[in-house]
Structure formats: C-alpha cells, structure tokens
Coordinates of C-alpha atoms and ligand atoms in Angstrom, one line a residue:
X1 CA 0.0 0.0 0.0
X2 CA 1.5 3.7 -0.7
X3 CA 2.7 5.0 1.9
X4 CA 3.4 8.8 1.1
X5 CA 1.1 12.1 0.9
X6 CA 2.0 14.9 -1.5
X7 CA 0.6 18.3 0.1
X8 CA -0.2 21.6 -1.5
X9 CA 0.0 24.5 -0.1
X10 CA -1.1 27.4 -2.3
X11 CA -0.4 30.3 -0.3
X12 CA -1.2 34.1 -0.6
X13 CA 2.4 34.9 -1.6
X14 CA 4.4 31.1 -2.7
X15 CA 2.8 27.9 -3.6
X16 CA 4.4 24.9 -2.2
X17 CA 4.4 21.1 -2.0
X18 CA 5.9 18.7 0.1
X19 CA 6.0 15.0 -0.2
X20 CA 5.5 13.2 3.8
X21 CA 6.4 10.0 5.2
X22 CA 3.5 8.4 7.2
X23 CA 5.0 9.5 10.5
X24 CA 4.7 13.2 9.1
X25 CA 8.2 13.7 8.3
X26 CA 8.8 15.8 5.1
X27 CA 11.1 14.3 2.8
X28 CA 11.3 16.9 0.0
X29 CA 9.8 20.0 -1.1
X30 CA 9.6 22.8 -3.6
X31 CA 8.4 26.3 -3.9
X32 CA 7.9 28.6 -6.0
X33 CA 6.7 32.9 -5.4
X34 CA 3.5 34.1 -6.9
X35 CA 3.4 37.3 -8.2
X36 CA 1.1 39.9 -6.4
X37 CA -0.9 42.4 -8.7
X38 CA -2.0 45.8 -7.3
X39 CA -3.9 47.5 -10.1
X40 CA -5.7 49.9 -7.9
X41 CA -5.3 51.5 -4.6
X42 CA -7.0 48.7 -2.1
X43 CA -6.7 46.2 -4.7
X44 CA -5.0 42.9 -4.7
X45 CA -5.0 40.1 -7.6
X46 CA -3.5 36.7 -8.7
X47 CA -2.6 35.5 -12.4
X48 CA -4.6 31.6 -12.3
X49 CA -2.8 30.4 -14.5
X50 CA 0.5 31.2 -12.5
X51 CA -1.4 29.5 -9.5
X52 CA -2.1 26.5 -11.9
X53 CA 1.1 26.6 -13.1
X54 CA 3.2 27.1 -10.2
X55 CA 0.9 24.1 -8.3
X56 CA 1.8 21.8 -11.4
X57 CA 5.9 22.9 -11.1
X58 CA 6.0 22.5 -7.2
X59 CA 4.4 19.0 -7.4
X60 CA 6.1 17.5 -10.4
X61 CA 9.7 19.1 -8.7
X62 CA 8.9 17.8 -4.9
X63 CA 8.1 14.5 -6.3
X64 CA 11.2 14.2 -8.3
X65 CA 13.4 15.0 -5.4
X66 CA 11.7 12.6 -3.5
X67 CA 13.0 10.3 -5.8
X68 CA 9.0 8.3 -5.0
X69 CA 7.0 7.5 -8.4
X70 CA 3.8 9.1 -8.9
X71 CA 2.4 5.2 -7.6
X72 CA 4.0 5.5 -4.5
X73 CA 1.9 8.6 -3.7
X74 CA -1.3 7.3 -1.2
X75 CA -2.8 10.8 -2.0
X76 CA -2.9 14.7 -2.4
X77 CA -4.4 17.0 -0.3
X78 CA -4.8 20.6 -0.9
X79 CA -4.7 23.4 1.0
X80 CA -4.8 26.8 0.1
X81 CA -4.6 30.8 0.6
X82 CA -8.9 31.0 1.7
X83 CA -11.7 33.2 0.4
X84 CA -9.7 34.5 -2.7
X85 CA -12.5 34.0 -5.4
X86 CA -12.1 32.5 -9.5
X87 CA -14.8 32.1 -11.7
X88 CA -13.7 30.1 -15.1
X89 CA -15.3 28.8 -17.8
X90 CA -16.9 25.1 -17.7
X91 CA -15.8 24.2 -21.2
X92 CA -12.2 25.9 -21.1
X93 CA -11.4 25.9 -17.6
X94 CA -10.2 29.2 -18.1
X95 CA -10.5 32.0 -15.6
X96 CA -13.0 34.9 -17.2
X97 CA -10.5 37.3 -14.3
X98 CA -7.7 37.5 -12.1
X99 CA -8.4 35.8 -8.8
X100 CA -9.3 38.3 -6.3
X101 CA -7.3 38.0 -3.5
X102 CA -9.1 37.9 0.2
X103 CA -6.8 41.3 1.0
X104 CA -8.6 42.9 -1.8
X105 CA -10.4 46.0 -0.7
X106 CA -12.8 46.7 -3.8
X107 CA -15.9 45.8 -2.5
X108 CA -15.9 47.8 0.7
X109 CA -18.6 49.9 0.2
X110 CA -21.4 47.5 -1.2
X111 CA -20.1 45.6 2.2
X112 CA -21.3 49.0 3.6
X113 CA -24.0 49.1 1.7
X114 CA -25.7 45.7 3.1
X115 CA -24.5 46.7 6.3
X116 CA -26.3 49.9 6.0
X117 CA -29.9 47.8 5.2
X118 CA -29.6 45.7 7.9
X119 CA -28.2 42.9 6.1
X120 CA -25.5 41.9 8.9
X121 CA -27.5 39.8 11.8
X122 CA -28.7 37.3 9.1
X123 CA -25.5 36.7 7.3
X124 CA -23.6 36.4 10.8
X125 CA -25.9 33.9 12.0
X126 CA -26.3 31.9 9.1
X127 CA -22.1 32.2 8.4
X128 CA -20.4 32.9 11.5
X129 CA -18.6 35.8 9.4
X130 CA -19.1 39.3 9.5
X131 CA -20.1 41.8 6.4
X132 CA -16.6 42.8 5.4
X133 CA -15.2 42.6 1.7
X134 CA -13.0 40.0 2.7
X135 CA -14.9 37.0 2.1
X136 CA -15.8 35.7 -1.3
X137 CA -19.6 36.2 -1.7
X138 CA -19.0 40.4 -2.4
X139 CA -15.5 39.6 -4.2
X140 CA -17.9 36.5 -6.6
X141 CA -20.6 39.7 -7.1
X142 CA -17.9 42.2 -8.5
X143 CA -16.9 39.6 -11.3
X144 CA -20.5 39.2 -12.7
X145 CA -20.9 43.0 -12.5
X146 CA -18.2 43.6 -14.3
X147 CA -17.0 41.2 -16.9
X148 CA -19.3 41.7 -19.6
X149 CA -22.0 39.2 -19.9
X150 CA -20.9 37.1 -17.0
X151 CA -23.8 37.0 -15.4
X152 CA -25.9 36.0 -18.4
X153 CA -23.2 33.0 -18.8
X154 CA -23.5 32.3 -15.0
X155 CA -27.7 32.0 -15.8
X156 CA -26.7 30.1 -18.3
X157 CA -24.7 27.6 -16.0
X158 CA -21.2 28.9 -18.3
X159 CA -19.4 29.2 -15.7
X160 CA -17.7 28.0 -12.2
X161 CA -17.0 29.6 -8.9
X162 CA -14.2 28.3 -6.8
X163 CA -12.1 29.3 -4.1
X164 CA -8.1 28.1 -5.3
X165 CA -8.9 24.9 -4.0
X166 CA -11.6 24.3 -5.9
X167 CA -9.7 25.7 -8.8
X168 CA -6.7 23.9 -8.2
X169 CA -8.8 20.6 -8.2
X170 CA -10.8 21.5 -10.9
X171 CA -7.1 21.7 -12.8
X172 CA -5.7 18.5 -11.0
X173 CA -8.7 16.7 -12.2
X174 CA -8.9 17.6 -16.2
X175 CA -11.9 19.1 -15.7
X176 CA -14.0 16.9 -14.3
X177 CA -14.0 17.7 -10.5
X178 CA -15.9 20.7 -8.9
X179 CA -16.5 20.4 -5.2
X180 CA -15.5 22.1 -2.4
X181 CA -14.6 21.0 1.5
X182 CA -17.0 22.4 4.3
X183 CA -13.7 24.1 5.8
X184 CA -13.4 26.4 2.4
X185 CA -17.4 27.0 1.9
X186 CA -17.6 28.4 5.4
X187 CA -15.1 31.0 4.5
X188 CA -17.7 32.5 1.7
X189 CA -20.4 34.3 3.4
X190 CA -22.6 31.8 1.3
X191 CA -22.4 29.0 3.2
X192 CA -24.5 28.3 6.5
X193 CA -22.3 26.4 8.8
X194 CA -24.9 24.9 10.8
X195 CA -27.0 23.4 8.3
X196 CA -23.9 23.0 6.4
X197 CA -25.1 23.9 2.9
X198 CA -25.5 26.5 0.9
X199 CA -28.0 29.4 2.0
X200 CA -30.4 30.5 -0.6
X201 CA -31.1 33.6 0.7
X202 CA -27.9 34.6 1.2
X203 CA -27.4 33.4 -3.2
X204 CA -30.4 35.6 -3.5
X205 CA -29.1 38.7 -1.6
X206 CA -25.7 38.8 -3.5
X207 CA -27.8 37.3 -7.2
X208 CA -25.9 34.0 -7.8
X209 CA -27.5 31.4 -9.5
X210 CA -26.3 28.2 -7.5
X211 CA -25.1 26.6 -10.8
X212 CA -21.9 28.7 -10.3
X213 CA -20.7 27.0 -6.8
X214 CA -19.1 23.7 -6.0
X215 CA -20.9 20.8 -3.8
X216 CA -19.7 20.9 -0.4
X217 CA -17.7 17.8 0.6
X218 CA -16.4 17.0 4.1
X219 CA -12.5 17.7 4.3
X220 CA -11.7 13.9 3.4
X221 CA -13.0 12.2 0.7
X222 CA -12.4 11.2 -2.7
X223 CA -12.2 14.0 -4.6
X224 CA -11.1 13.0 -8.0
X225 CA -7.9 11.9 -9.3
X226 CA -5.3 13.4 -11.4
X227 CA -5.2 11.9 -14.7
X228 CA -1.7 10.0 -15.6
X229 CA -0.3 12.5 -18.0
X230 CA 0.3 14.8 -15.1
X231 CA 2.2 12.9 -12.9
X232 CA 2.7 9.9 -14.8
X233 CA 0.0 7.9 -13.2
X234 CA -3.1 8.5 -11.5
X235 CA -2.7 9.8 -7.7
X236 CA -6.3 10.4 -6.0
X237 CA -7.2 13.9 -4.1
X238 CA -8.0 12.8 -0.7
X239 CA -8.1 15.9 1.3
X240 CA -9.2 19.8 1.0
X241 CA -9.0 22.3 3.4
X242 CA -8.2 25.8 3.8
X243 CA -5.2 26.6 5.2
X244 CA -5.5 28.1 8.5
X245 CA -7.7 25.0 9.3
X246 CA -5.2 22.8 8.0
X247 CA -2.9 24.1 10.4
X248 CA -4.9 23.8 13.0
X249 CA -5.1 20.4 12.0
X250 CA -1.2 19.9 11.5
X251 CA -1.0 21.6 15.0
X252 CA -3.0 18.7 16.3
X253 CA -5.5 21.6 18.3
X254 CA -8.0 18.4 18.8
X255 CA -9.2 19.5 21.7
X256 CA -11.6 22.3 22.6
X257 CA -9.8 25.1 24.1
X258 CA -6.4 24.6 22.0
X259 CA -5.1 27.5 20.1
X260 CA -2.5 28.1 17.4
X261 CA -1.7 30.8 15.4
X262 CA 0.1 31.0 12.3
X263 CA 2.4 34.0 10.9
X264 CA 2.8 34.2 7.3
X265 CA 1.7 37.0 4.9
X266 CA -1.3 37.4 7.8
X267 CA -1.7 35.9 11.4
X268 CA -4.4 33.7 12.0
X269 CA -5.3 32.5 15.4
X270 CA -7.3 30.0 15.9
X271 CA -9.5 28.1 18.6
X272 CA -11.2 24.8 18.6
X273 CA -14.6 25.0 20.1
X274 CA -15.5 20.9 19.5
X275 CA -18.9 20.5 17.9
X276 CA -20.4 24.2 19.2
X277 CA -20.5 27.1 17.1
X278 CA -19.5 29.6 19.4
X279 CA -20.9 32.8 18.9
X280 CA -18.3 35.6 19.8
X281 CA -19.1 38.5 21.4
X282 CA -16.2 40.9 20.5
X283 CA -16.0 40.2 16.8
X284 CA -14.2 37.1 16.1
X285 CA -15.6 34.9 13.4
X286 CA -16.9 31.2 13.8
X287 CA -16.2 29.1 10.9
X288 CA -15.7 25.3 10.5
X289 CA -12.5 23.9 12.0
X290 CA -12.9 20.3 9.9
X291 CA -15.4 18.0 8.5
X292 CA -14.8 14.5 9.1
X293 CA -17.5 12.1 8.4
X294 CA -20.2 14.4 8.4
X295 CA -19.0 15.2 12.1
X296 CA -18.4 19.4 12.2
X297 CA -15.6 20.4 14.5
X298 CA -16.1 24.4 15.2
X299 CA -13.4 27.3 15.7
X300 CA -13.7 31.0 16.4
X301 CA -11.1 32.9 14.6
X302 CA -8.9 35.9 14.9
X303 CA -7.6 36.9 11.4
X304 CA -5.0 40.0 11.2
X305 CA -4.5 40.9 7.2
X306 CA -0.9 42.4 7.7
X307 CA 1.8 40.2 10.1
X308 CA 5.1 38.7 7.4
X309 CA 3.7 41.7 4.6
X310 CA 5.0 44.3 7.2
X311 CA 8.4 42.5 6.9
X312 CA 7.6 43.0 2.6
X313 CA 7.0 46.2 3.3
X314 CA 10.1 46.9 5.0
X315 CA 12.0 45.3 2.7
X316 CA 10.3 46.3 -0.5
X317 CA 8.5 48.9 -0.1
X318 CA 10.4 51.7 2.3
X319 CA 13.6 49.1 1.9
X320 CA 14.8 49.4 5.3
X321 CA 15.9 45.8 4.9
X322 CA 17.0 43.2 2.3
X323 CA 15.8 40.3 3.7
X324 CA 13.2 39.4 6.3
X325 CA 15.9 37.5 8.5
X326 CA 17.9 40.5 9.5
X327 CA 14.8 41.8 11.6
X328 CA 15.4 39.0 14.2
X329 CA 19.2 40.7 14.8
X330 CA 18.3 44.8 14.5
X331 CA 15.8 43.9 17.1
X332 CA 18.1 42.5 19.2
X333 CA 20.3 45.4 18.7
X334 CA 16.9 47.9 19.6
X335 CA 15.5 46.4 22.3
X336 CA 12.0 45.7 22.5
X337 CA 11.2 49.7 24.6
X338 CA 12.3 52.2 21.9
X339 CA 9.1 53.9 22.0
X340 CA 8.1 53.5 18.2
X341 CA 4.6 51.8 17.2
X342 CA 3.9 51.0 13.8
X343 CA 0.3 50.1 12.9
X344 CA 0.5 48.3 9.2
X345 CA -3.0 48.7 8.9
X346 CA -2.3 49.1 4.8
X347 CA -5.4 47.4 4.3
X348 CA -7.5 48.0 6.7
X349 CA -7.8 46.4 10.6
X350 CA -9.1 43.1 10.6
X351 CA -9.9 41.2 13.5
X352 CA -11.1 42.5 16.4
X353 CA -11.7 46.2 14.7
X354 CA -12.7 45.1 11.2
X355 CA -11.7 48.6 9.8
X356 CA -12.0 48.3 5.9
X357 CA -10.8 52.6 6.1
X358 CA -7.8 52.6 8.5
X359 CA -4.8 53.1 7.1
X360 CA -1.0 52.4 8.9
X361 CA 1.2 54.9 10.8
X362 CA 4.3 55.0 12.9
X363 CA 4.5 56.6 15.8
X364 CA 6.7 58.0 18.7
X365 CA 9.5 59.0 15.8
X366 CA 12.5 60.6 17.9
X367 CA 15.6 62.5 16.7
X368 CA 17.3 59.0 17.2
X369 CA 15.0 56.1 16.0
X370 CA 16.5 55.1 13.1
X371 CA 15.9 51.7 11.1
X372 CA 16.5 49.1 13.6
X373 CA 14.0 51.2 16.2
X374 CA 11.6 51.0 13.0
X375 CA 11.8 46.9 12.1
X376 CA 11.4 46.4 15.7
X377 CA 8.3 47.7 15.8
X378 CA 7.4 46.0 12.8
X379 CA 8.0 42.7 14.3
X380 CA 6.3 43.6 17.9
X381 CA 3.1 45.2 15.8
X382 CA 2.2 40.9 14.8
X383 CA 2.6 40.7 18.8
X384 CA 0.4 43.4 19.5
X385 CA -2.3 42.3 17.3
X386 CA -1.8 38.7 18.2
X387 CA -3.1 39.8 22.1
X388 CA -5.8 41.7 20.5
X389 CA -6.8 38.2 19.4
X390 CA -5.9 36.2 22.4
X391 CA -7.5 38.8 24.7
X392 CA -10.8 38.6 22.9
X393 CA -10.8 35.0 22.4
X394 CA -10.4 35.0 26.1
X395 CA -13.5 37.1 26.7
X396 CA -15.6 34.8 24.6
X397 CA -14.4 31.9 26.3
X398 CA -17.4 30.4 28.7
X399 CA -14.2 29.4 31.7
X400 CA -11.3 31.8 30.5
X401 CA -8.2 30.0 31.4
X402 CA -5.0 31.5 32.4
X403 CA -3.7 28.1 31.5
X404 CA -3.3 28.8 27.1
X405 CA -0.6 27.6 25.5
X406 CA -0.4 28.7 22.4
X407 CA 1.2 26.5 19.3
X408 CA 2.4 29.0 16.5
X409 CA 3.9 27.8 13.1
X410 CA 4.2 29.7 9.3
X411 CA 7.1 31.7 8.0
X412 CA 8.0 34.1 10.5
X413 CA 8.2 31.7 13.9
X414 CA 12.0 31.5 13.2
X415 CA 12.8 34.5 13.9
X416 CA 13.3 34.0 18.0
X417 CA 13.2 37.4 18.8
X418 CA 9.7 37.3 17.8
X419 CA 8.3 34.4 19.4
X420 CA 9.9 35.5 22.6
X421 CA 8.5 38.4 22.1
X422 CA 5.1 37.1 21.6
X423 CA 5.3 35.0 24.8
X424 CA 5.9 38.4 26.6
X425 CA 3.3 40.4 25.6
X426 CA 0.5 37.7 25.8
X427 CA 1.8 36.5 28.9
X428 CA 1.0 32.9 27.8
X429 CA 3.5 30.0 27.0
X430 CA 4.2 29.8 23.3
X431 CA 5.1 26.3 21.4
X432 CA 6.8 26.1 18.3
X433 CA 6.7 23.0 17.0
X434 CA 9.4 20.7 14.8
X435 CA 7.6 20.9 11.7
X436 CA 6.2 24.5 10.9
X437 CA 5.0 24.3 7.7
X438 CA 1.9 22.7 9.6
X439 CA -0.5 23.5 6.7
X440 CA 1.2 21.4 4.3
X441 CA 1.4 18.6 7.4
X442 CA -2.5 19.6 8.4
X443 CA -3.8 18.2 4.6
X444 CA -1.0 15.7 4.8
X445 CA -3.0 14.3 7.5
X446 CA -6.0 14.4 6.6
X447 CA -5.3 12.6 2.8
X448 CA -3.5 10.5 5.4
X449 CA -6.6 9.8 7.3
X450 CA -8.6 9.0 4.3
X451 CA -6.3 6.8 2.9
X452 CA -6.3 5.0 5.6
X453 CA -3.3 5.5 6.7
X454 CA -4.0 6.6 10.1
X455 CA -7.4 5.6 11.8
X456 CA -8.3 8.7 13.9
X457 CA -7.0 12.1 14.8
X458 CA -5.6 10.5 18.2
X459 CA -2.9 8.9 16.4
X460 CA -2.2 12.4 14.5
X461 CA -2.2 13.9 17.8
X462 CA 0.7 11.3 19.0
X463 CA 3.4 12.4 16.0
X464 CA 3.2 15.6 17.1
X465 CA 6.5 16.8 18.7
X466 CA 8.0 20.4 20.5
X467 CA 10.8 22.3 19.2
X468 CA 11.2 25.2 21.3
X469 CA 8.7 26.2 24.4
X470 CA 9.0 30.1 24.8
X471 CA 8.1 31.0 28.4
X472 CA 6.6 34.5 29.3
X473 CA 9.3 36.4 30.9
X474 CA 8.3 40.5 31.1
X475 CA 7.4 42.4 33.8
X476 CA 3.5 42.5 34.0
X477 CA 4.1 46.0 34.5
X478 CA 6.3 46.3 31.5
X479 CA 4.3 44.2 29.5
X480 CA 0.7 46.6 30.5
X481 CA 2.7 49.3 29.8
X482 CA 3.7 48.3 26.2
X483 CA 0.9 47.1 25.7
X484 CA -1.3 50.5 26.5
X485 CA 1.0 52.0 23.6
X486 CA -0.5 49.8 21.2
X487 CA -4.1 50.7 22.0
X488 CA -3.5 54.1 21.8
X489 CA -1.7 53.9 18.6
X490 CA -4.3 51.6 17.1
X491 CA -7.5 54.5 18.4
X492 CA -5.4 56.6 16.6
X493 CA -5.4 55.1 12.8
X494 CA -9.4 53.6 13.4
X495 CA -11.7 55.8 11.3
X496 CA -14.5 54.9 13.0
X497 CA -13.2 56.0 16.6
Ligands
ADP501 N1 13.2 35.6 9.9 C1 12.1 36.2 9.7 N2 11.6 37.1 10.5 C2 10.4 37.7 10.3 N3 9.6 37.4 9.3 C3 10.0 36.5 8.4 C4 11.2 35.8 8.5 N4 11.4 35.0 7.5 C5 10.3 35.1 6.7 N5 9.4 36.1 7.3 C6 8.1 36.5 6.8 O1 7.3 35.3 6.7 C7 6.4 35.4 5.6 C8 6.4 34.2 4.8 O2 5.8 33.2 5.5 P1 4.9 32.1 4.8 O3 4.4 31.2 5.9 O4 5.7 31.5 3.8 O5 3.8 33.0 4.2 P2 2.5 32.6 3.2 O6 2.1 31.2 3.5 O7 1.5 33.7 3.6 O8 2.9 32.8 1.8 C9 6.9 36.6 4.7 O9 5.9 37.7 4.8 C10 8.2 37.0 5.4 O10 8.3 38.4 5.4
G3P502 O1 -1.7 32.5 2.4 P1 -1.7 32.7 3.9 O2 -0.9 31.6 4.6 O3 -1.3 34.1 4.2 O4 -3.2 32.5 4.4 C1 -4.2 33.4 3.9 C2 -5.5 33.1 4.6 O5 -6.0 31.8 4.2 C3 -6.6 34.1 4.3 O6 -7.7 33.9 5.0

C-alpha cells in the first residue's frame, strides 16, 4: 500500500508542495513565489494560471526530489490561501478574471452598503462571518458585474466559482472535479455552517444562480484523481481544506480550548470550540475547524490581514531591509522599549476592529530612532495584534483559562526574537513545533486519514513533537505598559473612533 502524501499548499504569496512520510516527516519540497498584482489603490489580484502553473511545477519538482513514483503517492491533499474568489469557464477551464485575492479592498462599500440595510445579523448567523469585503460572496458579485455578460453566462450555468482549492482541483482533475470542502465553503459568506449547505437567501441577496458554486464535501473524501499525464499515473485527491484550518489540524488543536496561530503574509489565530459554534461576542468569526464524516468540528477565529507583509514592506517597499531575517538581529540590537509603534493597517484592521478605512502609521519618531527602532516595531506590531486576538478569544471563552498555550507555526516563527517576544506580551506560553509548515502537514494528515493510513485524529495527535517552548518572561508592569502604547496607537489610525 502507498505509503506517502503529497501536500499543496497554495499560499497568498508562494505555492508549495511537500511530499511526507507516514510519521509526518517531510522528505522533500519545492516552492515557488506568486506574483502579487496591485492594479488599484485597495486592490490585490493573482494570475490563475500562475497559480495553476506554479501548483503543477512544485508538485512534479517535490516528487522528483523525493525520488517516489507518482504510484508511491497514497494521495494529495490541498490546502490553500482561503476566500480568494475565481470564476472560469466550464468548457475551457479558463478563468474569465484575475483571482481576487481575500486582502482585496474593492468591494468595501457594497459591504457598507448591506450593512447599512440591515443585512449583517442574518448573514452572521447563518455564516459565522461578519459583512466585510474579505470574504468571497461580495469579491464573486464584482466579477458578474463587471465582466461583460458574466452574469448572463452564469444563468446560463457557463461558468464555475471556486475558491483556489476548488480551482486547483478543478485543474488537478482535467476538468472533471468541482467540489469544495465544508472548511473552504464556510469561509464565503454563502455557506450556512450549521445546516452546512449553501443558504439561498444569502445566493439571492448577493444574485448567484447556484449553478456557479461547487458541492460541499467534508475535508476527506475522494475528490477525483489526477489523470496520468500529469504525474505519470493516476494519484487520488484525498483531502481539502483551507489553510488556517489545515494548520490547525497539523498543530494537532483536537481539543476544545487549543489555540494556534500561524504568521505568514497574515496571522491567524485559531480556537477549537469541538462540535459548538460559538458565537463571539467581540467580533471574532466562527467558521468550520474540519469535516470529518459528516461530524463538524467548530473554531472562532482571529484573522489580522498584515503580520510577514509588514516585513515585505520593510524590505520592498520603504527598503529598510533586504531580507526578512535580519529583523530577528536589528531587534536584538533595539531592544524591544524604543518607543516606536507602527500600525501596518495598509489594508485595513481586521480582526477585532474590522476597519475596511484605517490606514497604517508609525509613531513616537524621535531624533534617534533610526531603522532598527523602526523593524522592531514591525516585528512587535504581529505581537500586538496577536493579544488583541488572544485577549478577545479570552473574553468569549465560557471558563477563561490562564492556562493557554499557544502553538504558532508559518514563515515568520523563526525568527526567536519574535516568538519571545510574543510570549511576553500575551503572557502565555508559546510552542513552536518541529515541523512549521503545519499546513502542508494539516492536509498531509487528513489525505492520510482518508487513505487509511491513520485511523483517527488521536494517532495524529501522537506524531506531534515540540521544538522550542517560549516562556513568558516581562514584567506585568512592563508588558501593561507596552501594551497601553498599542491601544493608543491603534484609536489613533481607526476611522470609526
Ligand atoms: N526571519 C524572519 N523574521 C520575520 N519574518 C520573516 C522571517 N522570514 C520570513 N518572514 C516572513 O514570513 C512570511 C512568509 O511566511 P509564509 O508562511 O511562507 O507565508 P504565506 O504562507 O502567507 O505565503 C513573509 O511575509 C516574510 O516576510
Ligand atoms: O496565504 P496565507 O498563509 O497568508 O493565508 C491566507 C488566509 O487563508 C486568508 O484567509
């Protein structure tokens, strides 16, 4: 029986895939960058084909460093950057527009709009999500509006929604694939989570015809299979979910109460709630953890647009820095009290102010702060926001527990600096595990699961291992203190203060 998974993981900024043991181990990888297209102020798109073509590269290079044949492969599962909408043709395949990435801003004001009329209660209660432009449903409206005749070709049942994993299986498949996973629908603002299907109303308030979207599938099951010309034989999609979930997974947060947060391009904290859909009262979303079996496993959700794209910023865009890497050693050099608050609120403030109008700042510039002083407070703005998350998480929870550890993985945990950082201004106990490309090992696991492979998330939960523990060490007065400068900085930048 095959023994190895081969993971995507199509993320906002690289698409990657690893091939994995069955213990989890990764045995080899590619990635490649994806190009980021800003056509208008707010705006923020992705070239399909470069997502098609970059999935297809990765896959075909990890496998051949693996040295594995394409029959050696149990399964693929997908995961991928979540809410950033396609539509494509059902003869061609081809996309009829850029994707429309989830930072995209363009629909802010008919998310104002709806909000305006009253629209919000319903949606949030159905979805779990708030009325803000970066789900799909507004982002799937724009694309009928605006590419001529789309919506007459949608009528028609023409054409094909998808988030990137549905794309990207739609590709995998020749064609002959278009489903979804419950952890990707409940990202939309289309789906409601605790019927888990599709809501009508919510298709008629935003004027879909349902033809466009993609059955909804739990995050195992047999999805399709790649045909042999691609890989040079048939290897079965066994898994789908969207990223942050499949982290959650990877992180092995089984439990209700288990939190992990991952720092990439964005942070996203997350918080399994079991089989309730808690409703949160300071703005965090509920959304579906995973689907196994038919059996929904719940999460409430802090998601922060701007965490590594500060570091991008810093290093393309003001070029403070050539590479991300040498913040970890300037903020050892600055300290961690210089005084200097940035808010990279570039597009917006997402979770828990869900500010589509703020815009970023610095503040406390002295005669002396120069460019360490300034990356520094790069790298302690993803804390910041982090504990804006954790603190209202905290709130919601029905026992708060001073007991959180929190399990953190994605591109930036390697910078220690950071993560010690972190520990200090939550005041919680921070893990950071062996592996941390845990989305890539969440879908891993789950094509894992479905193969057979493994039997239930218990043994998942026993492969999971500790690199580094990062204990709280601040001052509480030190840490309140800091902490106070944030807040004040952040009232500062809201536009609704
Ligand atoms: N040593 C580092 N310190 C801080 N940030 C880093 C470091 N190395 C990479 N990053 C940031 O991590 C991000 C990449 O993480 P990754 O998980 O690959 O992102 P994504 O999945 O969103 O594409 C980039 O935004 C980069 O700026
Ligand atoms: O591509 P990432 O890792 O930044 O994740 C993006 C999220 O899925 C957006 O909700």
């Amino acid at each position: 029986m095959p023994q190895y998974l081969l993971a995507i993981d199509q993320g906002t900024t690289s698409t990657r895939a690893i091939v994995f043991d069955a213990e989890g181990v990764p045995v080899a990888s590619a990635q490649r960058e994806l190009h980021q297209y800003f056509p208008r102020s707010g705006w923020v798109e992705h070239d399909p084909e470069e997502i098609w073509q970059g999935t297809l590269a990765v896959c075909r290079e990890a496998l051949w460093k693996s040295g594995l044949r394409a029959g050696q492969i149990a399964g693929i599962g997908i995961a991928n950057q979540r809410e950033t909408t396609l539509v494509w043709e059902a003869d061609s395949g081809m996309a009829i527009h850029p994707a429309i990435v989830w930072q995209d801003r363009r629909t802010a004001q008919r998310c104002a709009e709806l909000q305006s009329a009253g629209h919000e209660q319903r949606i949030t209660a159905a979805t779990g999500l708030l009325l803000d432009p970066y789900f799909s449903a507004s982002k799937l409206a724009w694309i009928l509006d605006n590419v001529p005749g789309a919506r007459a070709r949608a009528r028609r049942g023409e054409l094909r929604f998808g988030t990137v994993d549905s794309f990207l299986l739609w590709r995998l498949t020749g064609g002959r694939s278009h489903r979804t996973d419950a952890a990707n629908a409940s990202r939309t603002l289309l789906f409601d989570i605790h019927a888990q299907q599709w809501d009508e109303e919510l298709l008629r308030l935003f004027d879909l015809p349902a033809s466009l979207l993609p059955p909804v599938q739990d995050c195992t099951a047999e999805f399709g299979a790649t045909p042999a010309k691609l890989f040079g034989a048939p290897i079965p999609i066994l898994a789908m979910a969207g990223d942050q979930q499949a982290a959650l997974f990877g992180q092995a947060c089984f439990r209700p109460g288990m939190v992990k947060s991952t720092y990439g391009t964005g942070c996203f904290m997350i918080r399994n709630t079991g089989d309730i859909p808690v409703v949160s009262r300071n703005r965090l979303l509920t959304t579906v953890a995973y689907r196994l079996q038919g059996r929904v496993t719940y999460a409430v959700e802090g998601s922060i647009f701007v965490a590594g794209a500060a570091l991008q910023w810093l290093r393309d865009g003001v070029q403070l820095i050539r590479h991300a890497q040498e913040s970890e050693s300037l903020a050892e050099q600055a300290g961690d009290s210089c005084g200097v608050y940035l808010v990279p609120a570039f597009t917006g403030l997402g979770a828990p102010y869900w500010d589509p109008q703020a815009r970023g700042a610095i503040f406390g510039l002295t005669r002396d702060t120069g460019i360490k002083e300034i990356v520094t407070a790069g790298l302690q703005s993803v804390c910041y926001q982090s504990r804006d998350l954790l603190e209202a998480m905290q709130m919601d929870a029905a026992t708060p527990s001073d007991k959180t550890v929190l399990r953190v993985d994605g591109g930036m945990v390697v910078n220690n600096w950071l993560v010690q950082f972190l520990a200090d201004i939550l005041g919680v106990a921070v893990e950071r595990p062996r592996v941390i490309e845990t989305t890539a090992l969440g879908v891993a696991y789950l094509a894992a699961l479905q193969a057979g492979i493994y039997s239930d998330v218990q043994q998942i939960a026993r492969l999971w291992r500790n690199q580094q523990r990062f204990e709280p060490r601040m001052e509480s007065e030190r840490r309140t203190r800091l902490y106070a400068g944030w807040l004040n900085a952040v009232q500062r930048v809201r536009s609704q203060r």
